[in-house]
Coordinates of C-alpha atoms in Angstrom, one line a residue:
M22 CA 6.7 -39.2 2.8
K23 CA 4.8 -38.8 6.2
V24 CA 4.1 -35.1 6.0
L25 CA 3.6 -34.3 9.6
P26 CA 7.0 -35.4 10.9
Y27 CA 8.4 -33.7 7.7
L28 CA 6.7 -30.2 8.5
Q29 CA 7.5 -30.7 12.1
K30 CA 11.4 -30.9 10.9
L31 CA 10.9 -27.8 8.5
L32 CA 9.3 -25.8 11.4
S33 CA 12.5 -26.5 13.6
E34 CA 14.7 -25.1 10.8
D35 CA 12.4 -21.9 10.4
V36 CA 11.4 -22.7 7.0
I37 CA 7.7 -22.7 7.7
S38 CA 5.4 -21.2 10.5
L39 CA 3.5 -23.3 12.9
L40 CA 0.3 -22.2 10.8
E41 CA 1.1 -24.5 8.1
L42 CA 1.8 -27.5 10.5
E43 CA -1.4 -27.0 12.7
F44 CA -3.3 -26.7 9.6
V45 CA -2.0 -30.0 8.0
R46 CA -2.8 -31.6 11.6
F47 CA -6.4 -30.1 11.3
L48 CA -7.1 -31.7 8.0
T49 CA -5.8 -35.1 9.3
Q50 CA -8.2 -34.8 12.0
I51 CA -11.1 -34.4 9.5
E52 CA -10.0 -36.9 7.1
P53 CA -7.6 -39.5 8.6
E54 CA -7.0 -41.2 5.4
V55 CA -6.2 -38.2 3.3
K56 CA -3.4 -38.5 0.6
Q57 CA 0.1 -37.0 1.7
E58 CA 0.1 -35.1 -1.7
V59 CA -3.1 -33.2 -0.5
L60 CA -1.4 -32.3 3.0
L61 CA 1.7 -31.1 1.3
A62 CA -0.5 -28.9 -1.3
A63 CA -2.4 -27.7 1.6
A64 CA 0.9 -26.7 3.7
A65 CA 1.9 -24.8 0.6
C66 CA -1.5 -23.0 0.0
I67 CA -0.9 -21.7 3.6
F68 CA 2.6 -20.8 3.1
A69 CA 1.6 -19.0 -0.2
Q70 CA -1.3 -17.0 1.6
Q71 CA 1.2 -16.0 4.5
K72 CA 3.4 -14.7 1.6
G73 CA 0.7 -12.4 0.3
H74 CA -0.8 -14.6 -2.4
V75 CA -4.7 -15.2 -2.2
C76 CA -4.2 -18.7 -3.8
L77 CA -1.5 -21.1 -4.6
D78 CA -1.5 -21.2 -8.5
F79 CA -0.1 -24.5 -10.1
S80 CA 0.1 -23.1 -13.7
D81 CA 2.4 -20.4 -12.6
W82 CA 4.2 -21.9 -9.8
K83 CA 8.0 -21.3 -10.6
D84 CA 9.8 -22.3 -7.3
D85 CA 12.6 -24.8 -7.6
Y86 CA 12.0 -26.1 -4.0
L87 CA 8.8 -26.2 -1.8
F88 CA 8.5 -23.3 0.5
E89 CA 11.0 -21.5 -1.7
D90 CA 13.8 -23.1 0.4
S91 CA 16.3 -25.9 -0.4
K92 CA 16.1 -27.0 3.0
S93 CA 12.7 -28.4 2.2
E94 CA 14.8 -31.0 0.0
L95 CA 11.6 -31.3 -2.2
K96 CA 12.1 -30.3 -5.8
L97 CA 9.1 -28.9 -7.6
T98 CA 8.9 -30.8 -10.8
G99 CA 6.0 -30.6 -13.1
A100 CA 5.2 -34.3 -12.7
L101 CA 5.1 -33.8 -8.9
K102 CA 2.7 -30.8 -9.3
K103 CA 0.6 -32.9 -11.7
D104 CA 0.3 -35.6 -9.1
W105 CA -0.7 -33.1 -6.3
K106 CA -3.4 -31.6 -8.5
E107 CA -4.8 -35.0 -9.3
A108 CA -5.0 -36.0 -5.7
L109 CA -6.8 -32.8 -5.0
K110 CA -9.3 -33.4 -7.4
E111 CA -10.2 -36.7 -5.8
S112 CA -10.0 -35.6 -2.0
S113 CA -13.1 -35.0 0.0
L114 CA -11.3 -32.0 1.7
V115 CA -11.5 -30.1 -1.7
S116 CA -14.6 -28.6 -3.4
S117 CA -15.2 -26.4 -6.4
G118 CA -16.4 -23.8 -3.7
N119 CA -20.1 -24.6 -3.4
D120 CA -19.3 -27.0 -0.6
M121 CA -18.1 -26.1 2.7
Q122 CA -14.8 -27.8 2.6
P123 CA -11.3 -26.4 3.7
L124 CA -9.9 -26.0 0.3
V125 CA -11.1 -24.9 -3.0
L126 CA -9.7 -26.0 -6.3
E127 CA -10.5 -23.8 -9.3
G128 CA -8.8 -24.6 -12.4
S129 CA -5.0 -24.7 -11.6
R130 CA -5.6 -22.4 -8.4
L131 CA -5.9 -23.8 -4.9
Y132 CA -7.5 -21.5 -2.1
L133 CA -8.3 -21.8 1.4
H134 CA -12.2 -21.8 1.2
R135 CA -12.3 -18.2 3.1
Y136 CA -10.1 -16.5 0.5
W137 CA -12.0 -18.2 -2.3
K138 CA -14.9 -16.8 -1.0
Y139 CA -13.6 -13.4 -0.6
E140 CA -12.4 -13.2 -4.0
E141 CA -15.9 -14.5 -5.6
E142 CA -17.7 -11.8 -3.5
L143 CA -15.4 -8.9 -4.6
C144 CA -15.4 -10.0 -8.3
S145 CA -19.1 -10.3 -8.2
W146 CA -19.6 -6.9 -6.6
L147 CA -16.9 -5.0 -8.9
K148 CA -18.6 -6.4 -12.1
Q149 CA -22.2 -5.4 -11.0
K150 CA -21.1 -2.0 -9.8
A151 CA -19.1 -1.5 -13.1
S152 CA -22.0 -2.5 -15.3
A153 CA -24.2 0.4 -14.5
R154 CA -24.0 3.2 -16.7
L155 CA -25.6 6.5 -15.5
E156 CA -27.4 9.2 -17.4
L157 CA -25.4 12.5 -17.7
K158 CA -28.1 15.1 -16.6
Q159 CA -28.0 18.6 -17.5
E160 CA -27.0 19.8 -13.9
H161 CA -24.2 17.3 -14.0
K162 CA -23.0 19.0 -17.3
K163 CA -23.3 22.5 -15.8
A164 CA -21.4 21.4 -12.6
I165 CA -18.6 19.7 -14.5
Q166 CA -18.3 22.8 -17.0
S167 CA -18.3 25.0 -13.7
V168 CA -15.5 23.0 -11.9
L169 CA -13.2 22.4 -14.9
P170 CA -11.1 25.3 -16.2
P171 CA -10.6 25.4 -19.9
A172 CA -8.1 23.0 -21.4
K173 CA -4.7 24.5 -22.1
D174 CA -3.8 22.3 -24.6
L175 CA -6.5 21.0 -27.1
F176 CA -4.7 18.3 -28.7
E177 CA -3.6 16.6 -25.2
V178 CA -6.1 14.5 -23.3
N179 CA -6.3 16.0 -19.9
W180 CA -7.1 12.8 -18.0
Q181 CA -7.9 14.7 -14.6
H182 CA -10.9 16.1 -16.6
I183 CA -11.8 12.8 -18.0
A184 CA -12.0 11.3 -14.4
V185 CA -14.4 14.0 -13.4
Q186 CA -16.9 13.1 -16.3
L187 CA -16.4 9.7 -15.4
S188 CA -17.5 10.0 -11.8
F189 CA -20.9 11.0 -13.2
L190 CA -21.2 8.1 -15.8
K191 CA -20.2 5.4 -13.3
D192 CA -20.8 4.7 -9.7
L193 CA -17.1 3.0 -9.5
L194 CA -14.0 4.7 -10.4
V195 CA -10.5 3.6 -9.9
I196 CA -7.7 6.2 -10.4
S197 CA -4.1 5.0 -10.6
G198 CA -1.2 7.3 -10.7
G199 CA 2.4 7.7 -9.8
P200 CA 3.7 10.6 -7.5
G201 CA 2.8 14.1 -8.4
T202 CA 0.4 13.0 -11.2
G203 CA -2.4 14.9 -9.4
K204 CA -4.5 12.1 -8.0
T205 CA -5.8 14.2 -4.9
F206 CA -6.2 17.3 -7.1
T207 CA -8.4 15.1 -9.5
V208 CA -10.5 13.8 -6.7
L209 CA -11.1 17.2 -5.3
N210 CA -12.4 18.2 -8.8
I211 CA -14.6 15.3 -8.6
I212 CA -15.8 16.1 -5.1
A213 CA -16.5 19.8 -6.0
A214 CA -18.5 18.9 -9.1
Q215 CA -20.5 16.1 -7.5
A216 CA -21.2 18.4 -4.5
L217 CA -22.3 21.2 -6.8
A218 CA -24.5 19.1 -8.9
H219 CA -26.4 17.9 -5.8
S220 CA -26.3 21.2 -4.1
Q221 CA -30.1 21.2 -3.9
Q222 CA -30.0 18.3 -1.7
E223 CA -27.9 16.7 1.4
F224 CA -24.8 15.0 -0.4
R225 CA -22.6 13.3 2.2
I226 CA -19.0 12.6 1.4
A227 CA -16.5 10.5 3.3
L228 CA -12.7 10.4 2.8
A229 CA -10.5 7.5 4.1
A230 CA -7.1 5.8 3.7
P231 CA -5.9 2.5 5.1
T232 CA -3.4 4.1 7.8
G233 CA -3.6 7.2 9.9
K234 CA -0.4 8.6 8.2
A235 CA -2.2 8.1 4.7
S236 CA -5.5 9.7 6.0
R237 CA -3.8 12.8 7.1
R238 CA -2.0 13.1 4.1
L239 CA -5.0 13.1 2.1
S240 CA -6.5 15.8 4.5
E241 CA -3.7 18.0 4.0
S242 CA -3.8 17.6 0.2
I243 CA -7.5 18.3 0.1
E244 CA -7.2 21.3 2.2
S245 CA -4.3 23.0 0.4
G246 CA -5.9 22.1 -3.1
K247 CA -9.1 24.0 -2.2
N248 CA -7.1 27.1 -3.2
N249 CA -6.9 26.0 -6.7
L250 CA -10.8 25.6 -7.0
N251 CA -13.1 28.2 -8.6
P252 CA -13.9 30.6 -5.7
D253 CA -17.3 30.9 -6.8
V254 CA -17.8 27.2 -6.8
L255 CA -16.2 27.0 -3.5
S256 CA -18.4 29.5 -1.9
E257 CA -21.5 27.0 -3.0
I258 CA -20.4 23.8 -1.8
E259 CA -18.9 22.0 1.5
I260 CA -16.0 19.9 1.1
P261 CA -14.9 17.7 3.9
D262 CA -11.9 18.8 5.7
S263 CA -10.7 15.5 7.2
A264 CA -10.2 12.0 6.2
Q265 CA -10.2 8.9 8.5
T266 CA -8.8 5.4 8.3
V267 CA -10.8 2.7 6.6
H268 CA -11.2 0.7 9.8
K269 CA -12.7 4.1 11.3
L270 CA -15.0 4.6 8.5
L271 CA -16.3 1.1 8.8
G272 CA -16.8 1.4 12.5
S273 CA -14.2 -1.2 13.4
D274 CA -13.4 -2.0 17.0
F275 CA -9.7 -1.1 18.0
R276 CA -8.7 -4.7 17.1
G277 CA -10.3 -4.7 13.8
S278 CA -12.4 -8.0 14.1
T279 CA -15.8 -6.4 14.1
F280 CA -17.4 -3.7 12.0
K281 CA -20.5 -1.4 12.7
F282 CA -21.1 -1.0 8.8
N283 CA -21.8 -4.1 6.8
E284 CA -24.0 -5.5 4.2
E285 CA -26.9 -5.2 6.6
N286 CA -25.8 -1.6 7.7
H287 CA -24.6 0.5 4.9
L288 CA -22.4 3.4 5.3
P289 CA -24.5 6.8 5.3
Y290 CA -22.5 8.5 2.4
D291 CA -23.4 9.3 -1.3
L292 CA -19.6 9.5 -2.1
I293 CA -16.8 7.7 -0.6
V294 CA -13.1 8.3 -1.4
I295 CA -10.3 5.9 -0.5
D296 CA -6.7 6.9 -1.0
E297 CA -3.7 4.7 -1.1
A298 CA -5.9 1.7 -2.0
S299 CA -2.6 -0.3 -3.0
M300 CA -2.5 -0.9 0.7
L301 CA -5.8 -2.7 1.1
D302 CA -5.6 -6.6 1.2
I303 CA -8.6 -8.5 -0.1
N304 CA -10.1 -9.0 3.4
M305 CA -10.6 -5.1 3.8
W306 CA -11.7 -4.8 0.2
V307 CA -14.5 -7.2 1.0
R308 CA -15.2 -5.4 4.4
L309 CA -15.4 -2.1 2.3
I310 CA -17.7 -3.2 -0.4
R311 CA -20.1 -4.9 1.9
A312 CA -20.7 -1.6 3.6
V313 CA -21.0 0.5 0.4
G314 CA -24.7 1.2 -0.3
P315 CA -26.3 0.3 -3.8
N316 CA -26.5 4.1 -4.6
T317 CA -23.3 5.2 -3.1
K318 CA -20.2 6.2 -5.5
L319 CA -16.9 4.8 -4.6
I320 CA -13.7 6.7 -5.9
V321 CA -10.5 4.6 -5.3
L322 CA -7.2 6.3 -5.6
G323 CA -3.7 4.6 -5.6
D324 CA -0.5 3.9 -7.3
K325 CA -0.7 0.3 -8.9
D326 CA 3.1 0.1 -9.1
Q327 CA 3.6 0.5 -5.2
L328 CA 4.2 -2.3 -2.8
A329 CA 1.1 -4.3 -2.5
S330 CA -0.8 -5.0 0.9
V331 CA 1.2 -6.6 3.8
E332 CA -1.6 -9.0 3.9
A333 CA -3.0 -11.3 1.1
G334 CA -3.7 -9.7 -2.2
S335 CA -2.7 -7.1 -4.6
I336 CA -6.4 -6.0 -5.5
L337 CA -5.4 -2.6 -7.1
G338 CA -2.8 -4.1 -9.4
D339 CA -5.2 -6.8 -10.6
L340 CA -7.8 -4.1 -11.3
C341 CA -5.5 -1.8 -13.0
G342 CA -5.0 -3.8 -16.3
G343 CA -4.9 -2.1 -19.7
E344 CA -4.6 1.4 -20.5
N345 CA -6.8 4.5 -21.0
T346 CA -9.2 3.1 -23.5
F347 CA -12.9 3.1 -23.0
S348 CA -16.1 1.9 -24.6
E349 CA -17.5 3.8 -27.6
A350 CA -20.5 4.8 -25.3
V351 CA -18.3 6.5 -22.9
A352 CA -16.0 8.1 -25.7
S353 CA -19.2 9.4 -27.3
S354 CA -20.2 11.0 -23.9
I355 CA -16.7 12.6 -23.4
R356 CA -16.8 14.0 -26.9
D357 CA -20.3 15.6 -26.5
L358 CA -19.3 17.5 -23.4
Q359 CA -15.7 18.1 -23.9
G360 CA -15.2 18.2 -27.6
I361 CA -12.3 15.8 -27.4
D362 CA -11.6 12.3 -28.5
I363 CA -10.4 9.5 -26.1
P364 CA -9.1 6.1 -27.3
V365 CA -11.9 3.4 -27.7
G366 CA -10.6 -0.1 -26.8
A367 CA -11.5 -3.6 -27.7
S368 CA -12.1 -4.8 -24.1
T369 CA -15.8 -6.0 -23.3
S370 CA -15.2 -6.1 -19.5
P371 CA -17.5 -3.5 -17.7
I372 CA -14.5 -2.5 -15.4
N373 CA -12.6 -1.0 -18.3
D374 CA -14.8 2.1 -18.4
C375 CA -14.2 2.5 -14.6
I376 CA -10.1 2.5 -14.4
L377 CA -8.2 5.5 -15.4
F378 CA -4.6 6.1 -15.3
L379 CA -3.1 9.8 -14.7
T380 CA 0.4 9.8 -16.5
K381 CA 1.5 13.2 -16.4
S382 CA 3.7 14.3 -13.7
Y383 CA 2.9 17.8 -12.2
R384 CA 5.5 17.6 -9.2
F385 CA 8.6 16.7 -11.0
G386 CA 10.1 18.6 -13.8
N387 CA 11.7 17.3 -17.2
N388 CA 15.0 17.0 -15.5
S389 CA 13.9 15.1 -12.5
G390 CA 16.1 12.0 -11.8
I391 CA 13.5 10.7 -9.3
Q392 CA 10.8 10.5 -11.7
K393 CA 13.2 9.1 -14.5
F394 CA 14.6 6.7 -12.3
A395 CA 11.0 5.3 -11.0
E396 CA 10.0 4.9 -14.5
A397 CA 13.0 2.9 -15.6
V398 CA 12.6 0.7 -12.3
N399 CA 8.9 0.2 -13.3
A400 CA 9.9 -0.9 -16.7
S401 CA 12.5 -3.4 -15.2
N402 CA 15.1 -1.7 -17.3
A403 CA 18.3 -2.0 -15.0
D404 CA 20.7 -0.6 -17.9
K405 CA 18.5 2.6 -18.2
A406 CA 18.1 3.1 -14.3
I407 CA 21.8 2.8 -13.6
A408 CA 22.5 5.2 -16.5
I409 CA 20.0 7.8 -15.0
L410 CA 21.8 7.3 -11.6
K411 CA 25.1 8.2 -13.2
D412 CA 23.8 11.3 -15.1
H413 CA 24.8 14.1 -12.6
Q414 CA 22.7 16.7 -14.7
L415 CA 19.7 15.2 -13.4
E416 CA 18.0 16.6 -10.1
G417 CA 17.0 15.1 -6.9
L418 CA 18.8 11.8 -7.3
S419 CA 22.1 10.4 -6.2
W420 CA 23.6 7.1 -5.9
V421 CA 26.7 5.7 -3.8
E422 CA 28.0 2.3 -3.3
P423 CA 28.1 1.4 0.6
D424 CA 31.1 1.8 2.7
S425 CA 31.8 2.9 6.3
E426 CA 32.6 6.6 5.1
V427 CA 29.3 6.6 3.2
L428 CA 27.2 5.3 6.2
E429 CA 28.7 7.8 8.6
E430 CA 27.9 10.6 6.2
V431 CA 24.2 9.3 6.2
Y432 CA 24.3 9.2 9.9
K433 CA 25.7 12.8 10.0
T434 CA 23.1 14.3 7.8
Y435 CA 19.9 12.2 8.2
V436 CA 20.5 11.7 12.0
Q437 CA 22.8 14.1 13.8
D438 CA 22.5 17.2 11.7
H439 CA 18.9 16.5 11.6
Y440 CA 18.2 16.0 15.0
Q441 CA 20.0 19.3 15.7
Q442 CA 17.8 21.1 13.3
Y443 CA 14.3 20.0 14.5
S444 CA 15.0 19.5 18.3
R445 CA 16.0 23.2 18.6
L446 CA 12.3 24.2 17.4
R447 CA 9.4 24.9 19.4
E448 CA 7.9 21.7 20.8
D449 CA 4.7 22.2 18.6
E450 CA 6.8 22.4 15.6
R451 CA 9.2 19.4 16.1
L452 CA 7.1 16.5 15.1
K453 CA 6.4 17.9 11.5
A454 CA 10.0 19.0 11.0
S455 CA 11.3 15.7 12.1
H456 CA 9.7 14.2 9.1
K457 CA 11.7 16.3 6.7
K458 CA 14.5 13.5 6.6
K459 CA 14.4 9.7 6.9
I460 CA 16.4 6.7 6.4
L461 CA 14.5 4.0 4.7
C462 CA 15.6 0.3 4.9
A463 CA 14.5 -2.9 3.1
L464 CA 15.3 -5.2 6.2
R465 CA 14.7 -5.1 9.8
R466 CA 17.9 -7.1 10.9
G467 CA 21.5 -6.9 10.0
P468 CA 24.0 -4.1 9.3
F469 CA 21.5 -2.6 6.7
G470 CA 18.4 -3.0 8.8
V471 CA 16.3 -0.7 10.7
E472 CA 17.1 -1.9 14.0
Y473 CA 21.0 -1.5 13.7
M474 CA 20.5 1.8 11.9
N475 CA 18.2 3.2 14.7
E476 CA 20.7 1.7 17.4
R477 CA 23.5 3.5 15.9
A478 CA 21.7 6.7 15.4
E479 CA 20.6 6.9 19.1
R480 CA 24.2 6.2 20.2
L481 CA 25.3 9.3 18.1
I482 CA 22.8 11.5 19.5
R483 CA 23.5 10.6 22.9
R484 CA 27.2 11.1 22.3
D485 CA 26.7 14.6 20.5
E486 CA 24.4 15.8 23.5
K487 CA 27.0 14.3 26.0
R488 CA 24.3 12.3 27.6
I489 CA 26.0 10.1 30.1
D490 CA 23.0 9.0 32.3
T491 CA 21.2 5.7 31.7
R492 CA 17.6 7.2 31.1
E493 CA 16.1 5.7 28.0
W494 CA 14.3 8.6 27.0
Y495 CA 15.7 12.1 25.9
D496 CA 14.2 15.1 24.4
G497 CA 13.4 15.1 20.8
R498 CA 13.5 11.3 20.6
I499 CA 11.6 9.9 17.7
V500 CA 9.6 6.5 18.2
M501 CA 7.1 4.5 16.3
A502 CA 4.4 2.6 17.7
T503 CA 4.8 -1.2 16.9
R504 CA 1.3 -2.2 18.0
N505 CA -2.4 -1.0 18.4
D506 CA -3.1 0.1 21.9
S507 CA -6.8 0.7 22.7
L508 CA -6.1 2.3 26.0
L509 CA -3.6 4.9 24.8
K510 CA -5.5 5.3 21.4
V511 CA -2.2 4.8 19.6
R512 CA -2.1 2.9 16.4
N513 CA 0.7 0.5 14.9
G514 CA 2.9 2.7 12.7
E515 CA 2.1 6.2 14.3
I516 CA 5.1 8.1 14.9
G517 CA 5.8 10.3 18.1
I518 CA 8.2 12.6 19.6
Y519 CA 9.3 12.8 23.2
Q520 CA 9.1 16.1 25.4
D521 CA 11.6 16.0 28.2
K522 CA 9.5 18.8 30.2
E523 CA 6.6 17.1 30.6
E524 CA 7.9 13.3 30.0
I525 CA 5.4 12.6 27.4
I526 CA 5.3 11.4 23.8
E527 CA 3.2 13.4 21.2
F528 CA 2.0 11.1 18.4
E529 CA 0.9 12.7 15.2
G530 CA -2.7 12.8 14.1
D531 CA -5.3 15.5 13.5
R532 CA -5.9 15.6 17.3
P533 CA -2.5 14.8 18.4
V534 CA -2.4 12.0 21.3
R535 CA 0.0 12.8 24.3
V536 CA 1.0 9.7 26.2
S537 CA 3.2 9.2 29.0
A538 CA 6.5 7.5 28.1
A539 CA 6.2 5.2 31.2
R540 CA 2.8 3.8 29.7
L541 CA 4.0 3.0 26.2
K542 CA 5.1 -0.4 26.0
D543 CA 5.4 -1.4 22.4
Y544 CA 7.5 1.0 20.4
E545 CA 10.9 1.5 18.5
P546 CA 13.3 4.4 17.4
A547 CA 12.1 5.9 14.1
F548 CA 15.0 7.6 12.6
A549 CA 15.1 4.6 10.2
L550 CA 12.0 3.0 8.9
T551 CA 11.2 0.0 7.0
I552 CA 10.0 0.8 3.3
H553 CA 6.9 -1.0 4.3
K554 CA 6.2 1.3 7.2
S555 CA 7.0 4.3 5.0
Q556 CA 3.9 3.6 2.7
G557 CA 1.5 6.6 2.9
S558 CA 4.1 8.8 4.2
E559 CA 6.3 11.5 2.3
F560 CA 9.6 13.2 3.2
D561 CA 11.5 15.8 1.8
E562 CA 14.7 13.7 1.6
V563 CA 15.2 10.1 1.9
A564 CA 18.3 7.9 2.2
I565 CA 17.6 4.3 0.9
V566 CA 19.9 1.8 2.5
L567 CA 19.7 -1.6 0.7
P568 CA 21.7 -4.7 1.9
N569 CA 24.9 -6.1 0.3
Q570 CA 23.2 -9.6 -0.3
V571 CA 20.2 -10.6 -2.5
N572 CA 17.1 -11.2 -0.2
T573 CA 13.7 -12.4 -1.2
V574 CA 12.2 -9.2 0.3
L575 CA 14.1 -7.1 -2.6
S576 CA 12.0 -6.2 -5.7
K577 CA 11.5 -3.5 -8.0
E578 CA 8.3 -2.8 -6.3
I579 CA 10.0 -2.2 -2.9
L580 CA 12.7 0.2 -4.6
Y581 CA 10.1 1.9 -6.5
T582 CA 8.0 2.7 -3.3
A583 CA 11.2 3.7 -1.4
V584 CA 12.3 6.2 -4.2
T585 CA 8.8 8.0 -4.5
R586 CA 8.7 8.6 -0.8
A587 CA 11.0 11.7 -1.5
R588 CA 9.6 15.2 -2.5
L589 CA 13.0 16.7 -3.3
N590 CA 15.9 14.2 -2.8
T591 CA 16.8 10.7 -2.9
L592 CA 19.9 9.2 -2.1
I593 CA 20.3 5.4 -3.0
I594 CA 23.0 3.5 -1.1
V595 CA 23.5 -0.1 -2.7
K596 CA 26.0 -2.0 -4.9
E597 CA 25.7 -2.1 -8.6
E598 CA 25.3 -5.8 -9.0
I599 CA 22.6 -5.8 -6.1
L600 CA 20.7 -3.0 -7.6
R601 CA 20.5 -4.6 -11.0
R602 CA 19.1 -7.8 -9.6
I603 CA 16.5 -5.7 -7.5
I604 CA 15.3 -3.9 -10.8
E605 CA 15.1 -7.1 -12.7
R606 CA 12.9 -9.0 -10.0
S607 CA 9.3 -8.3 -9.8
V608 CA 7.0 -9.9 -7.1
S609 CA 3.7 -11.2 -8.5
R610 CA 0.7 -11.9 -6.1
K611 CA -1.3 -14.9 -7.2
S612 CA -5.2 -14.6 -7.4
G613 CA -8.0 -15.2 -9.8
V614 CA -9.1 -11.4 -9.6
E615 CA -7.6 -10.1 -12.8
Q616 CA -8.8 -13.2 -14.9
K617 CA -12.4 -13.1 -13.3
I618 CA -12.7 -9.2 -13.9
W619 CA -11.1 -8.9 -17.2
G620 CA -11.7 -12.3 -18.6

């Protein structure tokens, strides 16, 4: 098979992108006699990277067809993969990583050289950072005891309290927990204890998250959580009142291509907190660790079960293996200070003492349908999840199968009535109120996609408001920027609301950005959002509209993420057979991170 003509055909059929074709063309220019097997494997590696994988793993490559599509007409047999692997071992275009070749073959994993280097750098840094065990000094113990209230239940391990002590024993701490498990409250206690222990010196703290929405939520949570701290402690310390995006923290230009802070110019902080870390791809992880100084503490928060980053990598999920077990040395330190025994595990990986899971939900009660359903989805237990949906005694969760009447009711509740409620408020109250209800979709296109839902939503609002003019903009219109705009200072994913009096859009932010509607070029209505775009946000009520056919986008991770966007109520609209297949399908990102970190 001649690979270039073959790829050109697949490109014309939208099976692959131009990137696969051009990369293979580049390889033939470097090595004209390259074997066709190497070129096909290289194209598959590029395809995998665009699907979010760090590498192409031959040992766990379960697709039936090349490029996940029967149009490729090439079945991926075991013999074929073996031939490709042997050809890669012999190719001058492939190295073990030490030489600057375009591809790296490491065991069963094929990488683009850049991504192999990212992975090696990240894993080396994590292991080195995790290996250091710090001494728990007397002032540290005093600060911990001053910040933490006495345990209410001496027979139950309070993992929030354990996290505070771990922050003194380790310079790296990764905290994973579902919605309402108190991740932000835990990190607030860590900040307070660290600031109190270092009150006799300048102790600089930075808060950040991957997106503007996530950073604002972190700021709001930290600010509201201060009320729960010991007033005597609060009077002695200074806690940051605002968070920023990770890009801004690192001193990125607006395009995100260059960074002020790096391995040669470390961030000037003693403690850095990163929230919503599941959204960080491998590239941003590497950018971050390069900028973290050798004596800086890094606290990472996130939910390992959420959707992974849009770009390559699922680093938080790879890190968060195992369970809440620790080395004997850490367990002994906890016992000495808190008088409580925590489980000791068999793992010898240094990262084990740096990972903590928060398992108790403080947001949802014992009768919460949202929490019970999310747990069943995480366990891939479709029978249990559907039984929970059918249990009308549970709170905050409902399920209907889609039909025209159901969708009309969704439009009425989540668009028409909602618009009437928030658009009648004062202009400075509207944007926040508009976030109370949101439609979430898995797809962009089609009758169950955000494009159709938003178009229909705007038609209904115009009809209700008796707007017969042809003007695009109307008072109270919600829009989302779809591209970074350095001139307007508006970022992709930011939501704004139009004010008819001044003909401007006020975008969300710590310092709201006001933009003339005539100047905004890249945007879309935002009554409905994709589930990916909703990450980092929370709403009082969400309606999750899923398609009537199985799609490769659908998985238990996307459903879990959607359901946990709601604080109060979640409505799920999907056929039962589709729901079952979504819950039973899990998306696994391929990389060598877990093996290199955990062994």
